[in-house]
Each structure stands twice: as structure tokens, then as C-alpha cells.
Amino acid sequence: LLYTIKFEGIMMYAESPEWSDIVPIPLPHNDKDPVVQIMYSDRFKDVYSYMAAIMEKKEYSHRALLLTNDAIECNTANYTVWHYRREILRHLKMDLKEEMEFSASVIEEQPKNYQVWHHRRCLIEMSGDHSLELELTAESLSQDNKNYHAWDHRQWVVQQYNVWDKELEYVDELLALDLRNNSAWNHRYFVIENSEGWSSETVARELEYAASFIRKAPNNESPWNYANGIIKKNKLRYSDFPKLKELCTSLYESHVPSNFVLSTLADIHIEAENKEAAMEIFEEMKEKDSIRVNYWTFRLQQLQGS
Amino acid sequence: MSGFHKDVILKEDVPQLLLFSKHKDFLLSYAQKQDSYEFIMSEWLRASGVYWCLTALRLLNNNELKEDELYEFVMSCYDKKSGGFGASANHDPHMLYTLSAVQILAMIDRLDAIEKEDIVQFVVKLQQADGSFWGDEWGEVDTRFTFCAFATLVILDSLDKCDVNRAVEFVLQCKNFDGAFGCVPGSESHAGQVFCCVGALSIANKLQLLEIDQLAWWLCERQLPSGGLNGRPEKLPDVCYSWWVLASLKIIGRTHWLDKPSLIKFILASQDDETGGFADRPGDVVDPFHTLFGLAGLSLMGDQHLADVNPVLCLPQSLVDSLGLELEILTDGL
């Protein structure tokens, strides 16, 4: 058995016959914690004093691997232990299937831990097997749809192994659940940028896509950044997309409270050299978005000066 | 105005004044209480933890932490073989903790008591062909490490030992469609990463490569009605963004695009009036990380009780001046 079975009681390494050959290296501080923490702290000291001894000895064995299970459980962010664990895996030339399961279970328990995600990536680089990753990241994102590590991992897999084909559909699913998910919008841009590219059909399609979400929640920043980003990046003009102007205008006229409606409309006016209309909007923003009064004043002065 | 989806509401009874001496007590006790749960658990990032405590205390104009002990600690993190520093004794060297170590050494005026060349080599060797930097031999890439590399090298007066132009090229590849930056090309814009990229460009004297107005707008849109700042759209405000966002705006000369009074109010509300220290937001548990960045944010906004902080290196400005470092910071304009 490679992985620890959890007993009800906690096995102390100091009491284990299998470890009697090891002299633990005590941690450099005394524990004076109140009673309620003593159990945990004793275990921590036990595990880490043996971990220190094993690392000092450079023992890369199965029992050392089991010990790192405990060390990781006690302190998942201890990056040195994760490194050592990888060294053990290399030395033992182990099949990584169970290790993948182990890392998946740690990811599930501590999805925001840097070290386990990086470990997972190292495993995939070692084995070349990326077949589980889309499901893993989707599972993680179903718990927290903005988890930066999960997105980062997914983007790495998708790009490294060229598995783009399901990604737009995945973004559709996520936005259907939460249209304000900025990470999903970012992913969409990333996918198109790196796979189909920005043909005029794609641009038109994606602007309509953004517009459909803008209609649902005009005050949500993400589809605005997305649409404006596409236009800017491809050096297009707002005048190429009259529907966007129509949308902005109708939202504006319905008095929808949104920085982004107004800001985009102002940009459309500026492009059409309709300074007056843009300046009117900036004056309005100074009051309506007073927290950013200096920004809107800047935009106004830029126009007045030009 | 925009009907924000996610924010906090400040209660009536939140702290409104800077609890100066409580923070001092909190930080000193955190740094010195070596048998506490927090101390034991934070071993894996201790070099950074010490940097946070020491810098925060220096901003509070306090010098009570003993420099000899600090030096001893930092040198226990040093790995002679690689030239890098780990988080603590017997931890593998890493870019993050190498910067923290060098920042601490600068603050205790012991930059002459180290093997600069070896540390420089540790950093320089982690640079990759595309200009990015690994965190350590295990190959993680992140714009955080670019910032750490540049900051470490500039403090050691050795920036030119790495390929600055290539590094800058990589940073620019991390610019997204919204004008902000992520950790690697294509990853979501995030205020922490923005700070790292802007800080790196400042050190390299290449701020002109930024689209300042677009980036500054993205940054000032992080401010929510509560006055607090988030790190990306539709996330809750967090005091640490008082640093990442504010320092970035300071570097590019646009802090006036934020509403400072309401930001100050939010930061002060995040203090714990019993224990001292700052939390990520009002009512949460305090820690040294948020304490440093809360204080640093207040310092950037001109709080007279605090020492001036340098927005690029997050070190006392007086220290940066005495090191003779001139880091590119654009003047706050209109």
C-alpha cells in the first residue's frame, strides 16, 4: 500500500517500530500552546521532526513518501516537502496514476494552494498524461468559478496540448451559470486568440455574443471589456458595428446606470468626432460616478484641449 | 452608480482612527512569539513574514526588532550552493524569499555582509529564453517572479546582469485585452500581477511602454462604493489591494483617479481594535500581510503618522533614497 490508511487514532512516528532506525531532528522551538492545540502541535512536531531527519539523510523510499503525505497534510503550503516528494517519485520511478489521485484529492481540499497545482503540472510534464485535466479544473471551478489556479492550469493544459475544441462551449456553460464571471470572459478571449483567431466573422459573432450578455446585465464590466478589447486589439472602428452603438444608445436613453454604457458611448462619439455629445456624457459621469470624478474630469479636459 | 454586484457595507462601529500603538504591539508580538501556532505554520513563508513585520514596523517608525537576530535569521535562510534564500532554514531557495531576504538586509543595513555576486547569479540563472523568470529550479513562471528578480537585482545594483529587454518583452506579452496584466500570457488580469508588471517596468525605466490611461482606468474601476478596492471585476474588496492598486496608480501618476477619503475609511475599518493589525476587510481576522499593506496604503495617501513608503519596492522611502535608487515614478497629473 502506497498511501496512508487513516486510523482513528493518530500514529506517532516516534512510537512506530518501522521508524525506529531514524533519529528525529527536533523543530527549533518549544511548544507552549494552550491545551486545546497540544494534540495538533504534537503531531506536527512528530511528523516534521521525522521529515527533517529523512531529508537530511536524503532517503527516497516508500516510507519517506508516506511521511510526506503526513507532512503535506500538516502544512500543505510547505513547498520544500513537495519538492522532496517529487524527488522521491523520480527516484522510485513510480507509476504516477496514484499520485495524480493524491494530488486531485489535495486540490479538492485546498483549491487555492499554489504548491499542489504546481505539483500537478510537474506530474503531467513527467507523465505526459493530460487526459484528466479538463475534468479536474471543471470540477474545481464548479466549486469556485474564479479560482485563479484552476484557470491558470486549464489554460496551460489547453495551450500546451492543443486541446481547444471544447473550450468555447465550456465558457458558454459557465456564463449561463454566472454571466458576471470575469475569468470565463478572459478564457474566451484567450481561446479565440490562440485557436481560430479574429477573422471578421469571428469578430462579428463575438461582438454579438458580448452584446447579448450586455443586454442581460448592462452594468457588468466583463462583456464591455471584452467587446472593447476585441475592437481595440483588431484596430477596428465602432462605426463598423452600428449595432453596438444602437445598443449603447438605447441603454443610455433608458437611463440604465452603468459606467460602461456611458463610457463606450462616449468613445463612439469621440470616434465620430462628435465632441459635444461625448463631453456631455463626461459631465454626467462626474456626478453619477462621483467616486471617479477625477477620471471623468480628465476625459473631459482631454477633449476640451484637443 | 453602477449597481455593483459584490461589495461590503461598513458598519457604524468600525474603527475610524489609526490604532498606531496597537499595530506596533501586534507586529512585535507576532514576530517574537516563536512558539505560537501562527509562527509554526508560517515557516514555509517566514522570510516574507519577517519582511512584512519589519517593513510595517519601520513605517510605524519603530526599530524594536533586534537587527542581529534578524540578520541571523536571514542568513539561516541562505543556501550557499545556489546563492538563493529559502523561506526559512532548510527550505529550498526561491525567488520570492530571495527578494524578502534582500529587502530585510537592506533595512538592517547589512547588504555588505552577503555574497552579492552569488545572489545575483541565483536570480539571473532563473531567467528563461522568453525573458520570463522561474521561481526556482522547478520551473514555475509568473510575472511575480519578474518583479522579484528586478527588485532584488536593483537593490544589489546589478539590474544589468539580466536581460532586461527580454524580461520587459515577456511582461508586455502578459498584457490583456482590458489593458491590465496577468501572471503569464493569457491569464486573467489581476491587480497583484498588475503591480508586479508596473513595478518591473518602473525598475527597467520602461513605463512609457504602458498605455497609462487605459490601465489606470482599469485600476480605478477596482474601487467599490464601500471605498475598498478589489483585485478583478466582481470580487470583494480587500485591504491588500490598497497596495497593489494604489501603488500601481502611484507609479503611473494617477492616484487622484481614486477616491482617497473613502479608501482610507475602508482601510481603517479593517483594523482590529482589540488585537491591533489589519484584516482583508472589516471584521475578519488580522495578519501581518494585510497589516503591512494597509499601513503602506495609508502612507501612500499621506498619513502623517507613518514614514513614507516607496511605491515600487514597498520599503521605507528614506532607505530607497539612501541606497541611491531612482525608480521611475510618473508625477500625479490631472
XYZ file of C-alpha atoms in Angstrom:
640
model
C 0.000 0.000 0.000
C 1.472 3.282 -1.033
C -0.833 5.654 0.720
C -1.650 6.058 4.375
C -4.788 4.494 5.699
C -6.201 6.817 8.268
C -6.715 5.241 11.632
C -8.975 6.724 14.214
C -6.075 7.433 16.472
C -3.008 9.171 15.144
C 0.110 7.125 14.686
C 3.147 8.851 16.079
C 6.325 8.187 14.137
C 8.205 8.283 17.410
C 6.309 5.207 18.544
C 6.460 3.296 15.301
C 8.763 0.278 15.038
C 9.176 0.858 11.286
C 10.841 4.136 12.067
C 12.981 3.106 14.978
C 16.155 3.436 12.901
C 15.591 7.153 12.395
C 16.711 9.783 14.866
C 14.236 12.642 14.548
C 15.570 16.162 14.261
C 13.516 18.285 16.655
C 11.977 21.526 15.469
C 13.896 24.573 16.676
C 11.234 25.900 19.064
C 9.409 24.870 22.195
C 5.711 24.334 22.197
C 3.875 26.220 24.878
C 0.495 26.275 23.229
C -2.680 26.040 25.311
C -4.140 22.600 25.895
C -6.630 22.675 23.062
C -3.848 22.920 20.466
C -1.459 20.441 22.025
C -2.689 17.392 20.094
C -2.264 19.037 16.724
C 1.033 20.588 17.617
C 2.407 17.320 18.952
C 1.550 15.582 15.718
C 3.052 18.416 13.723
C 6.280 18.216 15.679
C 6.368 14.445 15.354
C 5.843 14.441 11.608
C 8.206 17.288 10.891
C 10.986 16.050 13.141
C 10.991 12.821 11.138
C 10.646 14.717 7.868
C 13.694 16.766 8.732
C 15.682 13.627 9.541
C 14.677 11.892 6.312
C 15.521 14.950 4.186
C 18.853 15.310 5.910
C 19.565 11.674 5.180
C 18.304 12.021 1.589
C 16.249 8.874 1.914
C 13.970 8.452 -1.107
C 11.909 5.447 -0.108
C 8.292 4.355 0.054
C 8.113 5.094 3.722
C 9.521 8.557 3.027
C 6.732 9.063 0.514
C 4.147 8.145 3.145
C 5.798 10.547 5.534
C 5.414 13.360 3.011
C 1.677 12.554 2.887
C 1.519 13.468 6.555
C 3.837 16.438 6.239
C 1.704 17.801 3.418
C -1.449 17.239 5.395
C 0.031 19.122 8.360
C 1.152 22.014 6.230
C 0.122 21.902 2.607
C 1.997 25.055 1.712
C 5.387 23.686 2.663
C 6.954 23.859 -0.744
C 10.173 22.116 0.295
C 8.252 18.993 1.220
C 6.523 18.987 -2.157
C 9.904 19.259 -3.868
C 11.207 16.370 -1.824
C 8.146 14.327 -2.690
C 8.863 14.805 -6.388
C 12.421 13.715 -5.843
C 11.130 10.561 -4.199
C 8.798 9.885 -7.137
C 11.691 10.321 -9.542
C 13.977 8.054 -7.561
C 11.376 5.336 -7.186
C 10.389 5.712 -10.872
C 6.848 5.269 -9.794
C 3.731 4.947 -11.864
C 2.097 8.293 -11.379
C -1.533 7.238 -11.519
C -1.972 7.098 -7.762
C -0.007 10.300 -7.386
C -2.433 12.013 -9.714
C -5.272 10.815 -7.486
C -3.447 12.056 -4.429
C -2.887 15.490 -5.937
C -6.531 15.646 -7.052
C -7.688 14.983 -3.506
C -5.424 17.703 -2.121
C -6.689 20.085 -4.797
C -10.203 19.325 -3.735
C -9.427 20.087 -0.092
C -7.220 23.103 -0.687
C -8.041 24.528 -4.079
C -6.177 27.784 -3.512
C -2.887 26.197 -2.576
C -0.111 27.149 -5.028
C 2.073 24.155 -4.329
C -0.365 21.379 -5.183
C -1.312 22.912 -8.528
C 2.326 23.310 -9.439
C 2.934 19.734 -8.326
C 0.144 18.568 -10.585
C 1.687 20.350 -13.525
C 5.060 18.739 -12.796
C 3.357 15.321 -12.734
C 1.787 15.923 -16.116
C 5.103 17.038 -17.512
C 6.637 13.857 -16.133
C 3.976 11.510 -17.472
C 2.672 13.392 -20.499
C -0.844 12.409 -19.489
C -3.144 15.417 -19.540
C -6.361 13.453 -20.098
C -7.880 14.219 -16.714
C -7.141 17.894 -16.523
C -10.157 19.455 -18.178
C -12.431 17.478 -15.891
C -10.293 18.282 -12.849
C -10.309 22.003 -13.478
C -14.028 21.961 -14.334
C -14.729 20.233 -11.031
C -12.633 22.778 -9.156
C -14.293 25.660 -10.967
C -17.727 24.282 -10.162
C -16.837 24.925 -6.504
C -15.296 28.340 -7.126
C -15.693 29.588 -10.659
C -12.998 32.240 -10.288
C -10.222 30.134 -8.827
C -7.151 31.664 -10.430
C -5.066 28.491 -10.049
C -7.671 26.324 -11.735
C -7.976 28.704 -14.663
C -4.238 29.011 -14.954
C -3.877 25.236 -15.001
C -6.626 24.809 -17.559
C -5.101 27.431 -19.832
C -1.745 25.774 -19.583
C -3.146 22.342 -20.485
C -5.262 23.645 -23.332
C -2.376 25.544 -24.861
C 0.389 23.054 -24.189
C -1.511 20.101 -25.561
C -3.619 21.892 -28.137
C -6.987 20.859 -26.826
C -9.032 23.883 -27.755
C -12.146 22.313 -29.183
C -14.378 22.126 -26.100
C -13.408 25.445 -24.578
C -15.920 27.857 -26.079
C -18.730 25.506 -25.139
C -17.309 25.382 -21.619
C -17.333 29.164 -21.385
C -20.950 29.147 -22.614
C -21.876 26.801 -19.771
C -20.130 28.906 -17.152
C -21.610 32.169 -18.346
C -25.037 30.582 -18.340
C -24.498 29.912 -14.627
C -22.941 33.271 -13.794
C -22.655 35.860 -16.529
C -20.512 38.060 -14.298
C -17.669 35.563 -14.286
C -14.756 37.655 -15.452
C -12.438 34.645 -15.575
C -14.679 32.933 -18.106
C -14.672 36.010 -20.323
C -10.903 36.135 -20.113
C -10.728 32.478 -21.061
C -12.944 33.040 -24.073
C -10.624 35.720 -25.386
C -7.618 33.514 -24.726
C -9.161 30.577 -26.585
C -10.134 32.515 -29.679
C -6.866 34.412 -29.751
C -4.900 31.176 -29.744
C -7.091 28.948 -31.885
C -9.455 30.308 -34.509
C -8.124 33.858 -34.435
C -10.009 37.070 -35.134
C -11.464 36.808 -38.606
C -14.170 39.319 -39.435
C -16.811 36.610 -38.970
C -15.432 35.740 -35.570
C -15.316 39.377 -34.545
C -18.915 39.950 -35.582
C -20.036 36.782 -33.850
C -18.214 37.610 -30.633
C -19.420 41.191 -30.502
C -22.975 39.921 -30.817
C -22.172 37.410 -28.087
C -20.959 40.184 -25.801
C -23.983 42.299 -26.703
C -26.343 39.505 -25.684
C -24.826 39.489 -22.208
C -24.742 43.243 -22.007
C -28.498 43.263 -22.573
C -28.921 40.944 -19.600
C -26.683 42.920 -17.220
C -25.561 46.241 -18.677
C -23.623 47.185 -15.556
C -21.357 44.143 -15.699
C -17.812 45.139 -16.589
C -16.686 41.916 -18.301
C -18.551 41.871 -21.627
C -17.737 45.562 -22.078
C -14.024 44.954 -21.580
C -14.350 42.005 -23.917
C -16.124 43.905 -26.701
C -13.968 46.993 -26.406
C -10.895 44.808 -26.190
C -11.731 42.996 -29.434
C -12.327 46.253 -31.274
C -9.150 47.820 -29.973
C -6.959 44.791 -30.486
C -8.047 44.341 -34.086
C -7.760 48.076 -34.728
C -11.396 48.264 -35.753
C -13.758 51.168 -35.632
C -17.001 51.447 -33.740
C -18.535 52.690 -36.964
C -18.055 49.153 -38.343
C -20.537 47.925 -35.741
C -23.632 50.080 -35.760
C -25.469 47.545 -33.590
C -23.133 48.293 -30.712
C -23.900 51.983 -30.977
C -27.619 51.225 -31.135
C -27.314 49.098 -28.005
C -25.395 51.764 -26.105
C -27.781 54.478 -27.210
C -30.893 52.568 -26.239
C -29.432 51.642 -22.851
C -28.396 55.244 -22.316
C -31.825 56.511 -23.226
C -33.431 54.039 -20.816
C -31.227 55.561 -18.102
C -29.519 52.295 -17.313
C -26.987 53.060 -14.579
C -23.701 51.806 -15.958
C -20.252 53.345 -16.273
C -19.563 51.125 -19.214
C -22.592 52.061 -21.287
C -21.715 55.698 -20.931
C -18.005 55.288 -21.388
C -18.387 53.228 -24.559
C -20.971 55.627 -25.933
C -18.593 58.488 -25.276
C -15.837 56.620 -27.132
C -18.224 56.060 -30.033
C -18.998 59.777 -30.129
C -15.312 60.664 -29.993
C -14.565 58.382 -32.910
C -17.400 60.000 -34.862
C -15.862 63.377 -33.947
C -18.942 64.346 -32.036
C -17.067 66.031 -29.192
C -20.077 67.797 -27.734
C -22.017 64.609 -27.151
C -19.001 62.961 -25.535
C -18.365 65.927 -23.273
C -21.981 65.892 -22.164
C -21.550 62.288 -21.113
C -18.366 63.009 -19.190
C -20.089 65.837 -17.330
C -22.842 63.419 -16.438
C -20.341 60.798 -15.237
C -18.676 63.287 -12.912
C -21.894 63.298 -10.949
C -23.200 59.802 -11.443
C -19.861 58.088 -10.791
C -18.556 60.643 -8.318
C -16.087 58.207 -6.778
C -14.127 58.563 -10.029
C -14.799 62.261 -10.577
C -11.139 62.962 -11.345
C -11.069 60.321 -14.055
C -14.110 61.756 -15.790
C -12.716 65.267 -15.413
C -9.548 64.047 -17.121
C -11.562 62.627 -20.033
C -13.443 65.898 -20.326
C -10.303 68.006 -20.266
C -8.647 65.773 -22.817
C -11.494 66.555 -25.204
C -11.610 70.223 -24.385
C -7.917 70.510 -25.029
C -7.934 68.662 -28.331
C -23.874 54.307 -9.534
C -23.324 51.127 -11.424
C -25.261 48.845 -9.100
C -22.259 46.756 -8.114
C -22.906 43.135 -7.532
C -20.333 42.457 -4.822
C -19.189 44.722 -2.035
C -19.229 45.091 1.741
C -21.162 47.547 3.843
C -19.270 49.323 6.583
C -20.974 49.150 9.947
C -21.358 52.156 12.231
C -18.935 50.969 14.889
C -15.875 50.276 12.721
C -12.542 51.796 13.765
C -12.065 55.233 12.253
C -8.683 56.260 13.561
C -5.286 54.722 13.009
C -4.583 52.458 16.004
C -0.910 53.177 15.864
C 0.395 51.589 19.056
C -1.876 48.540 18.810
C -0.357 47.740 15.434
C 3.107 48.084 16.844
C 2.231 45.653 19.635
C 0.588 43.217 17.214
C 3.581 43.177 14.892
C 6.174 42.875 17.618
C 4.382 40.049 19.315
C 3.827 38.219 16.013
C 7.475 38.454 15.098
C 8.706 37.463 18.525
C 6.276 34.798 19.692
C 8.108 31.820 18.322
C 6.013 29.150 19.944
C 2.695 30.286 18.541
C 0.611 28.282 16.117
C 0.883 31.042 13.553
C 4.645 31.113 13.811
C 4.981 27.367 13.348
C 2.545 27.201 10.467
C 4.084 30.117 8.627
C 7.554 28.607 8.433
C 7.159 27.987 4.735
C 6.922 31.721 4.075
C 8.761 33.095 7.081
C 11.260 35.243 5.189
C 8.328 37.111 3.688
C 6.541 37.175 7.046
C 9.532 38.810 8.646
C 9.775 41.304 5.777
C 6.091 42.218 6.267
C 6.525 42.719 10.025
C 9.781 44.635 9.755
C 8.617 46.951 6.975
C 5.337 47.639 8.756
C 7.196 48.480 11.958
C 9.543 50.768 10.068
C 6.549 52.570 8.597
C 5.369 52.982 12.175
C 8.799 54.476 12.900
C 9.592 51.593 15.219
C 13.015 49.974 15.475
C 12.490 47.480 18.258
C 13.217 44.292 16.336
C 16.816 43.371 17.017
C 18.931 43.674 13.911
C 21.408 40.997 14.937
C 18.609 38.479 15.328
C 17.135 39.499 12.016
C 20.490 39.072 10.310
C 20.950 35.684 11.899
C 17.523 34.616 10.743
C 18.042 35.821 7.183
C 21.385 34.107 6.892
C 19.834 30.870 8.172
C 17.666 31.046 5.045
C 20.676 31.356 2.764
C 21.648 28.444 0.553
C 25.311 28.832 -0.205
C 25.237 26.331 -3.022
C 22.713 28.192 -5.138
C 23.101 31.729 -3.829
C 19.389 31.957 -3.108
C 17.325 32.218 0.051
C 14.549 29.917 1.208
C 11.608 30.804 3.379
C 13.370 29.557 6.474
C 16.276 27.335 7.459
C 16.347 24.091 5.468
C 13.870 25.345 2.907
C 14.732 25.295 -0.748
C 15.840 28.611 -2.240
C 13.184 30.529 -4.124
C 12.864 33.846 -5.913
C 10.138 35.087 -3.548
C 12.165 34.585 -0.406
C 15.348 35.830 -2.009
C 13.675 39.189 -2.526
C 12.303 39.231 1.015
C 15.746 38.390 2.387
C 17.420 41.158 0.408
C 14.732 43.644 1.462
C 15.304 42.739 5.114
C 19.069 43.008 4.710
C 18.638 46.432 3.145
C 16.508 47.589 6.061
C 19.054 46.399 8.629
C 21.903 47.830 6.601
C 23.686 44.527 6.062
C 23.915 44.493 2.271
C 27.678 44.463 2.603
C 27.622 41.332 4.731
C 26.497 38.992 1.948
C 27.846 37.425 -1.208
C 26.125 39.769 -3.670
C 27.562 38.100 -6.761
C 26.202 34.702 -5.753
C 22.762 36.060 -5.041
C 22.755 37.903 -8.349
C 23.710 34.690 -10.124
C 20.895 32.801 -8.448
C 18.420 35.308 -9.831
C 19.980 35.681 -13.261
C 20.164 31.933 -13.844
C 16.408 31.657 -13.403
C 15.741 33.812 -16.462
C 14.384 31.896 -19.442
C 14.805 32.335 -23.179
C 11.486 34.148 -23.497
C 12.555 36.660 -20.862
C 10.394 35.259 -18.070
C 11.787 34.144 -14.716
C 11.287 30.821 -12.973
C 10.545 30.882 -9.254
C 13.079 28.146 -8.668
C 14.527 25.084 -10.363
C 11.048 23.547 -10.608
C 10.101 25.881 -13.387
C 7.039 27.836 -12.321
C 6.669 31.031 -14.356
C 4.813 34.082 -13.104
C 5.183 37.844 -13.542
C 5.568 37.968 -9.752
C 8.977 36.421 -10.286
C 9.916 39.056 -12.844
C 9.202 41.706 -10.255
C 11.104 39.803 -7.558
C 14.065 39.388 -9.881
C 14.204 43.030 -10.892
C 13.678 44.288 -7.357
C 16.386 42.006 -5.957
C 18.840 42.982 -8.668
C 18.200 46.708 -8.416
C 18.742 46.671 -4.655
C 22.024 44.854 -5.309
C 22.888 47.371 -8.018
C 23.034 44.611 -10.638
C 19.994 45.009 -12.834
C 22.102 44.936 -15.951
C 23.231 41.388 -15.158
C 19.975 40.011 -16.508
C 18.462 40.564 -19.937
C 16.216 43.472 -19.047
C 14.809 43.970 -22.527
C 13.774 40.352 -22.914
C 12.215 40.425 -19.484
C 10.237 43.522 -20.435
C 9.083 41.829 -23.654
C 7.697 38.962 -21.615
C 5.895 41.337 -19.274
C 4.271 43.054 -22.235
C 3.090 39.695 -23.549
C 1.114 39.373 -20.325
C -0.926 42.436 -21.154
C -4.566 41.532 -21.750
C -7.372 42.915 -23.874
C -8.542 45.002 -20.930
C -5.178 46.738 -20.651
C -4.205 45.053 -17.381
C -1.832 42.153 -16.675
C -1.949 38.531 -15.564
C 0.645 36.057 -14.370
C 1.506 34.517 -17.739
C 0.360 35.457 -21.262
C -3.406 34.993 -21.477
C -4.130 34.663 -17.781
C -6.758 36.870 -16.251
C -5.918 40.442 -15.312
C -5.357 40.724 -11.595
C -4.308 43.755 -9.561
C -1.483 41.880 -7.833
C 0.011 40.931 -11.155
C -0.536 44.483 -12.429
C 1.571 45.769 -9.558
C 4.332 43.300 -10.368
C 4.348 44.271 -14.047
C 4.150 48.006 -13.428
C 6.827 47.752 -10.729
C 9.066 45.789 -13.070
C 8.626 48.335 -15.860
C 9.368 51.131 -13.410
C 12.622 49.486 -12.366
C 13.514 48.976 -16.031
C 12.636 52.582 -16.783
C 10.121 51.494 -19.387
C 6.846 52.896 -18.102
C 6.370 54.582 -21.464
C 5.572 51.152 -22.918
C 2.345 51.095 -20.938
C -0.950 52.520 -22.098
C -1.221 54.540 -18.953
C -4.751 55.877 -19.260
C -6.326 52.556 -20.156
C -4.506 50.742 -17.353
C -5.233 53.468 -14.833
C -8.921 53.289 -15.665
C -8.948 49.530 -15.144
C -7.219 50.125 -11.823
C -9.542 52.854 -10.605
C -12.554 50.746 -11.593
C -11.401 48.422 -8.784
C -12.870 50.889 -6.311
C -16.250 49.886 -4.959
C -18.933 52.017 -3.288
C -17.620 50.947 0.143
C -14.388 52.706 -0.810
C -12.414 49.463 -0.792
C -10.560 48.045 -3.774
C -10.927 44.618 -5.354
C -8.386 42.771 -7.451
C -10.505 41.997 -10.500
C -14.104 42.602 -11.592
C -16.903 41.245 -9.420
C -14.741 40.339 -6.447
C -14.941 41.597 -2.888
C -12.703 44.449 -1.703
C -9.531 43.504 0.159
C -7.085 45.728 2.025
C -4.066 44.277 0.251
C -5.350 45.828 -2.954
C -4.879 49.160 -1.194
C -1.301 48.393 -2.023
C -1.372 46.576 -5.335
C -3.796 49.008 -6.947
C -2.735 52.180 -5.189
C 0.997 51.676 -5.606
C 0.457 50.900 -9.303
C -1.504 54.120 -9.689
C 1.172 55.999 -7.783
C 3.862 54.734 -10.117
C 1.902 55.760 -13.198
C 0.860 59.096 -11.721
C -2.884 58.554 -11.387
C -3.710 58.117 -7.694
C -6.144 61.003 -7.929
C -8.399 58.792 -10.030
C -9.321 57.043 -6.779
C -11.494 58.498 -4.076
C -8.990 58.622 -1.252
C -11.217 59.522 1.701
C -13.467 56.519 1.172
C -10.479 54.234 0.612
C -8.912 55.471 3.835
C -12.166 54.837 5.611
C -12.269 51.279 4.321
C -8.697 50.554 5.329
C -9.162 51.972 8.825
C -12.386 49.995 9.193
C -10.380 46.823 8.611
C -8.357 47.293 11.796
C -8.994 45.127 14.816
C -9.339 47.461 17.774
C -8.645 44.700 20.295
C -5.608 42.933 18.880
C -4.263 45.555 16.513
C -3.398 44.655 12.946
C -5.407 44.859 9.741
C -7.554 42.179 8.102
C -8.547 41.803 4.476
C -11.833 43.502 5.218
C -13.744 44.770 8.256
C -14.495 42.121 10.846
C -12.102 39.459 9.574
C -9.007 38.008 11.228
C -5.893 40.185 11.107
C -2.471 39.162 9.856
C 0.905 40.829 9.160
C 0.431 40.722 5.382
C -2.689 42.867 5.426
C -1.221 44.980 8.208
C 1.754 45.932 6.066
C -0.317 46.704 3.006
C -2.941 48.610 4.972
C -0.258 50.788 6.536
C 1.617 51.145 3.248
C -1.587 52.222 1.514
C -2.249 54.830 4.194
C 1.336 56.040 3.926
C 0.995 56.433 0.163
C -2.062 58.558 0.767
C -0.068 60.843 3.039
C -0.835 59.709 6.595
C 1.401 61.909 8.732
C 1.869 59.308 11.481
C 3.651 56.986 9.108
C 7.003 57.034 7.365
C 6.921 57.481 3.605
C 6.881 54.258 1.629
C 8.380 53.722 -1.802
C 5.647 52.526 -4.164
C 7.892 50.310 -6.276
C 9.825 48.351 -3.654
C 7.466 48.688 -0.665
C 10.353 49.778 1.535
C 10.746 52.986 3.525
C 11.427 55.799 1.074
C 14.295 57.016 3.256
C 16.027 53.685 2.721
C 15.474 53.760 -1.037
C 16.954 57.279 -1.080
C 19.976 56.241 0.940
C 20.584 53.329 -1.427
C 20.622 55.878 -4.217
C 17.910 54.104 -6.169
C 15.998 56.211 -8.632
C 12.914 54.337 -9.670
C 10.701 55.682 -12.403
C 7.572 57.216 -10.933
C 5.356 59.471 -13.005
C 4.114 62.688 -11.457
C 0.488 62.725 -10.362
C -1.058 64.825 -13.055
C -4.552 65.948 -13.832
